[in-house]
Amino acid sequence: MFEVTLANIDFAYDYNVVLKDISMTITKGDFVAVVGPNGAGKSTMLKIMAGLIKPTKGQVSIGGKDMSIARVQGLIGYVPQNYGKNVLGFPATVTEIVSLGLTLSVSRARQNQQAAKHIVNHMLELVGAENLRDRRIGELSGGQQQRVMVAMALASNPELLLLDEPTSGIDYEASARIYDLLGTLNKNLGITVVMVSHDIDKAINSANKVACINKGLCFYGSSQEFNETHAQARHLWYYAG
Ligand SMILES: Nc1ncnc2c1ncn2[C@@H]1O[C@H](COP(=O)(O)OP(=O)(O)OP(=O)(O)O)[C@@H](O)[C@H]1O
Ligand SMILES: [Mg+2]
């Protein structure tokens, strides 16, 4: 059974410990909203889940496999924080950007131009960006760019989709469309989603689980439980850390 397991994770940048004793299990089909204040370690935790950095202590695995192996096999799609902004000046088309997702995968499509084209088109349709395929990434709006980033992360047919603040800086309607899209990918395709967000209410609406990080794990449980137990206090403790 596919499961993401974090067991007693610590992480330090040099000697600065930013994550302490994080343990959680994410089950196939979960949609986990990761919340917590600035500097709490959310992006660091996502990078660990993406297999990009290794914990200083503890284990992390997906379906019993090491994350770095799962990543190479294309099982993990990752949309980093501010990724759209980072590629703004990059003179590539939407099709080229989404194709980058294929190179992470060991899928046979890599050796087959026609199949690769088909997958890229299919991903753009999935995120509702098929009409943008020949546009340059830098000319798109923030919401359109995020959809393209999600398409890129999906191109390797991942089991696990990690998104770091996919709606930050995006207007109400465009972010609602991104939440809808993630909900559809999660429910209809069974993709497990872990999403960092500062918009607690919207994130909790889409998610079935909430992880609150502030160096340690201050809460991990169902969205319902989070709502019930933290309804009054959560904005206060969120900002108080
Ligand atoms: N590459 C790095 N080198 C050294 N320290 C880092 C590095 N990246 C992050 N940090 C530090 O680690 C801590 C956690 O950072 P992280 O980016 O994981 O927080 P975050 O919860 O994602 O915050 P935000 O909500 O602002 O995105 C911060 O104190 C940050 O300064
Ligand atoms: Mg962050």
CSV table of C-alpha atoms and ligand atoms in Angstrom, one decimal:
chain,number,residue,atom,x,y,z
A,1,MET,CA,0.0,0.0,0.0
A,2,PHE,CA,1.3,3.4,-1.0
A,3,GLU,CA,2.0,5.6,2.0
A,4,VAL,CA,4.3,8.5,2.7
A,5,THR,CA,5.9,8.0,6.1
A,6,LEU,CA,8.0,10.6,8.0
A,7,ALA,CA,9.5,9.1,11.1
A,8,ASN,CA,11.2,11.3,13.8
A,9,ILE,CA,12.5,13.8,11.2
A,10,ASP,CA,15.0,16.5,12.3
A,11,PHE,CA,16.5,19.0,9.8
A,12,ALA,CA,19.2,21.6,10.4
A,13,TYR,CA,20.8,24.1,8.0
A,14,ASP,CA,24.3,24.0,9.3
A,15,TYR,CA,23.6,24.0,13.1
A,16,ASN,CA,20.3,25.9,12.8
A,17,VAL,CA,17.6,23.3,13.6
A,18,VAL,CA,14.5,24.2,11.7
A,19,LEU,CA,12.5,20.9,11.9
A,20,LYS,CA,12.3,18.9,15.1
A,21,ASP,CA,10.9,15.4,15.6
A,22,ILE,CA,8.3,15.4,12.8
A,23,SER,CA,6.4,12.1,12.4
A,24,MET,CA,3.4,11.6,10.2
A,25,THR,CA,1.8,9.1,7.8
A,26,ILE,CA,0.1,10.3,4.7
A,27,THR,CA,-2.2,7.7,3.1
A,28,LYS,CA,-3.0,7.3,-0.6
A,29,GLY,CA,-5.7,9.8,-1.6
A,30,ASP,CA,-5.1,12.2,1.2
A,31,PHE,CA,-5.2,15.9,0.6
A,32,VAL,CA,-3.0,17.4,3.3
A,33,ALA,CA,-2.9,21.2,4.0
A,34,VAL,CA,0.3,22.3,5.6
A,35,VAL,CA,0.0,25.5,7.6
A,36,GLY,CA,2.2,27.5,10.0
A,37,PRO,CA,3.8,30.9,10.3
A,38,ASN,CA,6.7,32.3,8.1
A,39,GLY,CA,10.0,30.5,8.8
A,40,ALA,CA,8.3,27.6,10.4
A,41,GLY,CA,9.9,25.0,8.2
A,42,LYS,CA,7.1,24.2,5.8
A,43,SER,CA,9.1,24.6,2.6
A,44,THR,CA,12.0,22.6,4.1
A,45,MET,CA,9.6,19.8,5.0
A,46,LEU,CA,8.2,19.8,1.4
A,47,LYS,CA,11.8,19.6,0.0
A,48,ILE,CA,12.4,16.6,2.2
A,49,MET,CA,9.2,15.0,0.9
A,50,ALA,CA,10.3,15.8,-2.6
A,51,GLY,CA,13.6,13.9,-2.0
A,52,LEU,CA,15.6,17.1,-2.7
A,53,ILE,CA,17.2,17.3,0.8
A,54,LYS,CA,17.8,14.6,3.3
A,55,PRO,CA,16.8,14.9,6.9
A,56,THR,CA,19.5,15.3,9.5
A,57,LYS,CA,17.8,12.6,11.5
A,58,GLY,CA,14.9,10.2,10.9
A,59,GLN,CA,13.5,8.5,7.9
A,60,VAL,CA,11.2,9.4,5.1
A,61,SER,CA,9.8,7.0,2.5
A,62,ILE,CA,7.0,6.6,0.0
A,63,GLY,CA,5.6,3.1,-0.5
A,64,GLY,CA,8.7,1.8,1.4
A,65,LYS,CA,11.0,3.5,-1.2
A,66,ASP,CA,13.6,6.2,-0.5
A,67,MET,CA,12.3,9.6,-1.6
A,68,SER,CA,15.3,10.2,-3.9
A,69,ILE,CA,14.5,7.0,-5.8
A,70,ALA,CA,10.8,7.7,-6.0
A,71,ARG,CA,11.7,11.2,-7.4
A,72,VAL,CA,13.8,9.8,-10.1
A,73,GLN,CA,11.0,7.3,-11.0
A,74,GLY,CA,8.6,10.2,-11.4
A,75,LEU,CA,6.4,9.3,-8.5
A,76,ILE,CA,6.7,12.7,-7.0
A,77,GLY,CA,5.5,16.0,-8.6
A,78,TYR,CA,6.8,19.1,-6.9
A,79,VAL,CA,5.8,22.8,-7.5
A,80,PRO,CA,8.3,24.9,-5.5
A,81,GLN,CA,7.4,28.2,-3.8
A,82,ASN,CA,7.5,31.2,-6.2
A,83,TYR,CA,8.5,28.9,-9.0
A,84,GLY,CA,6.5,30.9,-11.5
A,85,LYS,CA,8.3,34.1,-10.6
A,86,ASN,CA,11.7,32.3,-11.0
A,87,VAL,CA,11.0,31.3,-14.5
A,88,LEU,CA,9.4,34.6,-15.6
A,89,GLY,CA,12.5,35.7,-17.5
A,90,PHE,CA,13.1,32.3,-19.0
A,91,PRO,CA,12.3,32.5,-22.7
A,92,ALA,CA,10.5,29.2,-23.0
A,93,THR,CA,7.0,28.3,-24.2
A,94,VAL,CA,4.4,26.6,-22.0
A,95,THR,CA,4.9,23.4,-24.0
A,96,GLU,CA,8.6,23.5,-23.3
A,97,ILE,CA,8.1,24.1,-19.6
A,98,VAL,CA,5.6,21.2,-19.2
A,99,SER,CA,8.0,19.0,-21.2
A,100,LEU,CA,10.6,19.6,-18.5
A,101,GLY,CA,8.4,17.5,-16.2
A,102,LEU,CA,9.0,14.5,-18.5
A,103,THR,CA,12.7,14.6,-18.1
A,104,LEU,CA,12.3,13.7,-14.4
A,105,SER,CA,10.4,10.6,-15.3
A,106,VAL,CA,11.9,7.3,-16.6
A,107,SER,CA,8.7,6.9,-18.7
A,108,ARG,CA,9.2,5.5,-22.2
A,109,ALA,CA,7.7,8.8,-23.5
A,110,ARG,CA,11.1,10.4,-23.2
A,111,GLN,CA,12.3,8.3,-26.1
A,112,ASN,CA,9.2,8.9,-28.1
A,113,GLN,CA,8.5,12.4,-29.3
A,114,GLN,CA,5.0,11.7,-30.3
A,115,ALA,CA,4.0,10.2,-27.0
A,116,ALA,CA,5.7,13.0,-25.2
A,117,LYS,CA,3.7,15.6,-27.1
A,118,HIS,CA,0.5,13.7,-26.4
A,119,ILE,CA,1.3,13.7,-22.6
A,120,VAL,CA,2.1,17.4,-22.6
A,121,ASN,CA,-1.1,18.2,-24.4
A,122,HIS,CA,-3.1,16.0,-22.1
A,123,MET,CA,-1.6,17.7,-19.0
A,124,LEU,CA,-2.4,21.1,-20.4
A,125,GLU,CA,-6.0,20.0,-21.0
A,126,LEU,CA,-6.2,18.6,-17.4
A,127,VAL,CA,-5.2,22.0,-15.9
A,128,GLY,CA,-7.3,24.0,-18.5
A,129,ALA,CA,-4.3,25.6,-20.2
A,130,GLU,CA,-4.4,24.0,-23.6
A,131,ASN,CA,-5.0,27.4,-25.3
A,132,LEU,CA,-1.7,28.6,-23.8
A,133,ARG,CA,0.6,26.0,-25.2
A,134,ASP,CA,2.5,28.2,-27.6
A,135,ARG,CA,2.7,31.3,-25.3
A,136,ARG,CA,5.9,32.3,-23.5
A,137,ILE,CA,5.7,31.5,-19.8
A,138,GLY,CA,6.8,35.1,-18.9
A,139,GLU,CA,3.8,36.6,-20.6
A,140,LEU,CA,1.2,34.7,-18.6
A,141,SER,CA,-0.6,35.9,-15.5
A,142,GLY,CA,0.3,34.4,-12.1
A,143,GLY,CA,-2.8,32.1,-12.1
A,144,GLN,CA,-2.0,30.8,-15.6
A,145,GLN,CA,1.6,30.3,-14.7
A,146,GLN,CA,0.6,28.2,-11.6
A,147,ARG,CA,-1.6,26.0,-13.8
A,148,VAL,CA,1.4,25.4,-16.1
A,149,MET,CA,3.6,24.6,-13.1
A,150,VAL,CA,1.0,22.0,-11.9
A,151,ALA,CA,0.9,20.6,-15.5
A,152,MET,CA,4.7,20.3,-15.4
A,153,ALA,CA,4.6,18.5,-12.0
A,154,LEU,CA,1.9,16.1,-13.4
A,155,ALA,CA,3.8,15.2,-16.5
A,156,SER,CA,5.7,12.3,-14.9
A,157,ASN,CA,2.3,10.8,-13.8
A,158,PRO,CA,3.1,11.2,-10.1
A,159,GLU,CA,1.4,9.4,-7.1
A,160,LEU,CA,2.2,12.4,-4.9
A,161,LEU,CA,1.8,16.0,-5.8
A,162,LEU,CA,3.6,18.6,-3.5
A,163,LEU,CA,2.7,22.2,-3.9
A,164,ASP,CA,4.3,25.1,-2.0
A,165,GLU,CA,1.9,28.0,-1.8
A,166,PRO,CA,0.4,27.5,-5.2
A,167,THR,CA,-2.0,30.4,-4.8
A,168,SER,CA,0.2,33.1,-3.3
A,169,GLY,CA,-0.1,36.4,-5.1
A,170,ILE,CA,-3.0,35.1,-7.1
A,171,ASP,CA,-6.5,36.7,-7.2
A,172,TYR,CA,-9.6,35.2,-5.6
A,173,GLU,CA,-11.0,33.7,-8.8
A,174,ALA,CA,-7.8,32.2,-10.1
A,175,SER,CA,-7.0,30.7,-6.8
A,176,ALA,CA,-10.5,29.2,-6.5
A,177,ARG,CA,-9.8,27.6,-9.9
A,178,ILE,CA,-6.5,26.2,-8.7
A,179,TYR,CA,-8.2,24.8,-5.6
A,180,ASP,CA,-10.9,23.2,-7.8
A,181,LEU,CA,-8.2,21.7,-10.0
A,182,LEU,CA,-6.4,20.2,-7.1
A,183,GLY,CA,-9.6,18.8,-5.7
A,184,THR,CA,-10.4,17.2,-9.1
A,185,LEU,CA,-6.9,15.7,-9.4
A,186,ASN,CA,-7.2,14.4,-5.9
A,187,LYS,CA,-10.7,13.0,-6.1
A,188,ASN,CA,-10.9,11.8,-9.7
A,189,LEU,CA,-7.4,10.7,-10.3
A,190,GLY,CA,-6.6,9.6,-6.7
A,191,ILE,CA,-3.4,11.7,-6.6
A,192,THR,CA,-2.2,12.3,-3.1
A,193,VAL,CA,-1.8,16.1,-2.5
A,194,VAL,CA,0.3,17.9,0.0
A,195,MET,CA,-0.1,21.7,-0.2
A,196,VAL,CA,1.5,24.5,1.8
A,197,SER,CA,-0.8,27.5,2.2
A,198,HIS,CA,-1.3,30.6,4.3
A,199,ASP,CA,-4.9,30.7,3.4
A,200,ILE,CA,-6.1,28.4,6.2
A,201,ASP,CA,-9.8,28.5,5.5
A,202,LYS,CA,-9.6,27.7,1.8
A,203,ALA,CA,-6.9,25.1,2.3
A,204,ILE,CA,-8.9,23.3,5.0
A,205,ASN,CA,-11.9,23.3,2.7
A,206,SER,CA,-10.1,21.3,0.1
A,207,ALA,CA,-8.1,19.1,2.4
A,208,ASN,CA,-9.1,16.1,4.5
A,209,LYS,CA,-6.1,16.5,6.8
A,210,VAL,CA,-4.2,19.4,8.3
A,211,ALA,CA,-0.5,19.5,9.4
A,212,CYS,CA,0.5,22.5,11.4
A,213,ILE,CA,4.2,23.0,11.5
A,214,ASN,CA,6.2,25.4,13.7
A,215,LYS,CA,9.6,23.6,13.8
A,216,GLY,CA,7.7,20.8,15.5
A,217,LEU,CA,4.4,19.3,14.4
A,218,CYS,CA,1.8,21.3,16.5
A,219,PHE,CA,-1.2,19.5,15.0
A,220,TYR,CA,-1.8,16.6,12.6
A,221,GLY,CA,-5.2,15.2,12.1
A,222,SER,CA,-8.5,15.6,10.1
A,223,SER,CA,-9.6,18.9,8.8
A,224,GLN,CA,-12.8,18.4,10.8
A,225,GLU,CA,-10.9,17.9,14.0
A,226,PHE,CA,-8.8,20.9,13.3
A,227,ASN,CA,-11.9,23.0,12.7
A,228,GLU,CA,-13.6,21.8,15.9
A,229,THR,CA,-10.6,22.1,18.2
A,230,HIS,CA,-9.1,25.2,16.8
A,231,ALA,CA,-12.1,27.2,15.5
A,232,GLN,CA,-11.7,30.1,18.0
A,233,ALA,CA,-8.0,30.0,18.7
A,234,ARG,CA,-6.3,29.0,15.4
A,235,HIS,CA,-5.7,32.5,14.0
A,236,LEU,CA,-4.2,33.6,17.3
A,237,TRP,CA,-1.9,30.7,17.8
A,238,TYR,CA,-1.0,30.6,14.1
A,239,TYR,CA,0.5,34.0,14.3
A,240,ALA,CA,1.8,33.7,17.8
A,241,GLY,CA,3.7,30.5,16.6
B,1,LIG,N1,18.9,27.3,2.2
B,1,LIG,C1,18.9,27.7,3.5
B,1,LIG,N2,20.0,27.9,4.2
B,1,LIG,C2,19.9,28.3,5.5
B,1,LIG,N3,18.7,28.5,6.2
B,1,LIG,C3,17.6,28.3,5.5
B,1,LIG,C4,17.6,27.9,4.1
B,1,LIG,N4,16.3,27.8,3.7
B,1,LIG,C5,15.5,28.1,4.8
B,1,LIG,N5,16.3,28.4,5.9
B,1,LIG,C6,15.8,28.8,7.2
B,1,LIG,O1,15.0,27.7,7.7
B,1,LIG,C7,13.9,28.2,8.4
B,1,LIG,C8,12.7,27.6,7.7
B,1,LIG,O2,12.5,28.0,6.4
B,1,LIG,P1,11.4,27.6,5.4
B,1,LIG,O3,11.6,28.2,4.1
B,1,LIG,O4,11.3,26.1,5.5
B,1,LIG,O5,10.1,28.2,6.2
B,1,LIG,P2,8.5,28.3,5.7
B,1,LIG,O6,7.7,27.8,6.7
B,1,LIG,O7,8.4,27.7,4.3
B,1,LIG,O8,8.3,29.9,5.6
B,1,LIG,P3,7.4,30.8,4.6
B,1,LIG,O9,6.0,30.7,5.1
B,1,LIG,O10,8.0,32.2,4.8
B,1,LIG,O11,7.6,30.3,3.2
B,1,LIG,C9,13.9,29.7,8.3
B,1,LIG,O12,14.4,30.2,9.5
B,1,LIG,C10,14.9,30.0,7.2
B,1,LIG,O13,15.6,31.2,7.4
B,2,MG,MG,7.9,28.5,2.5
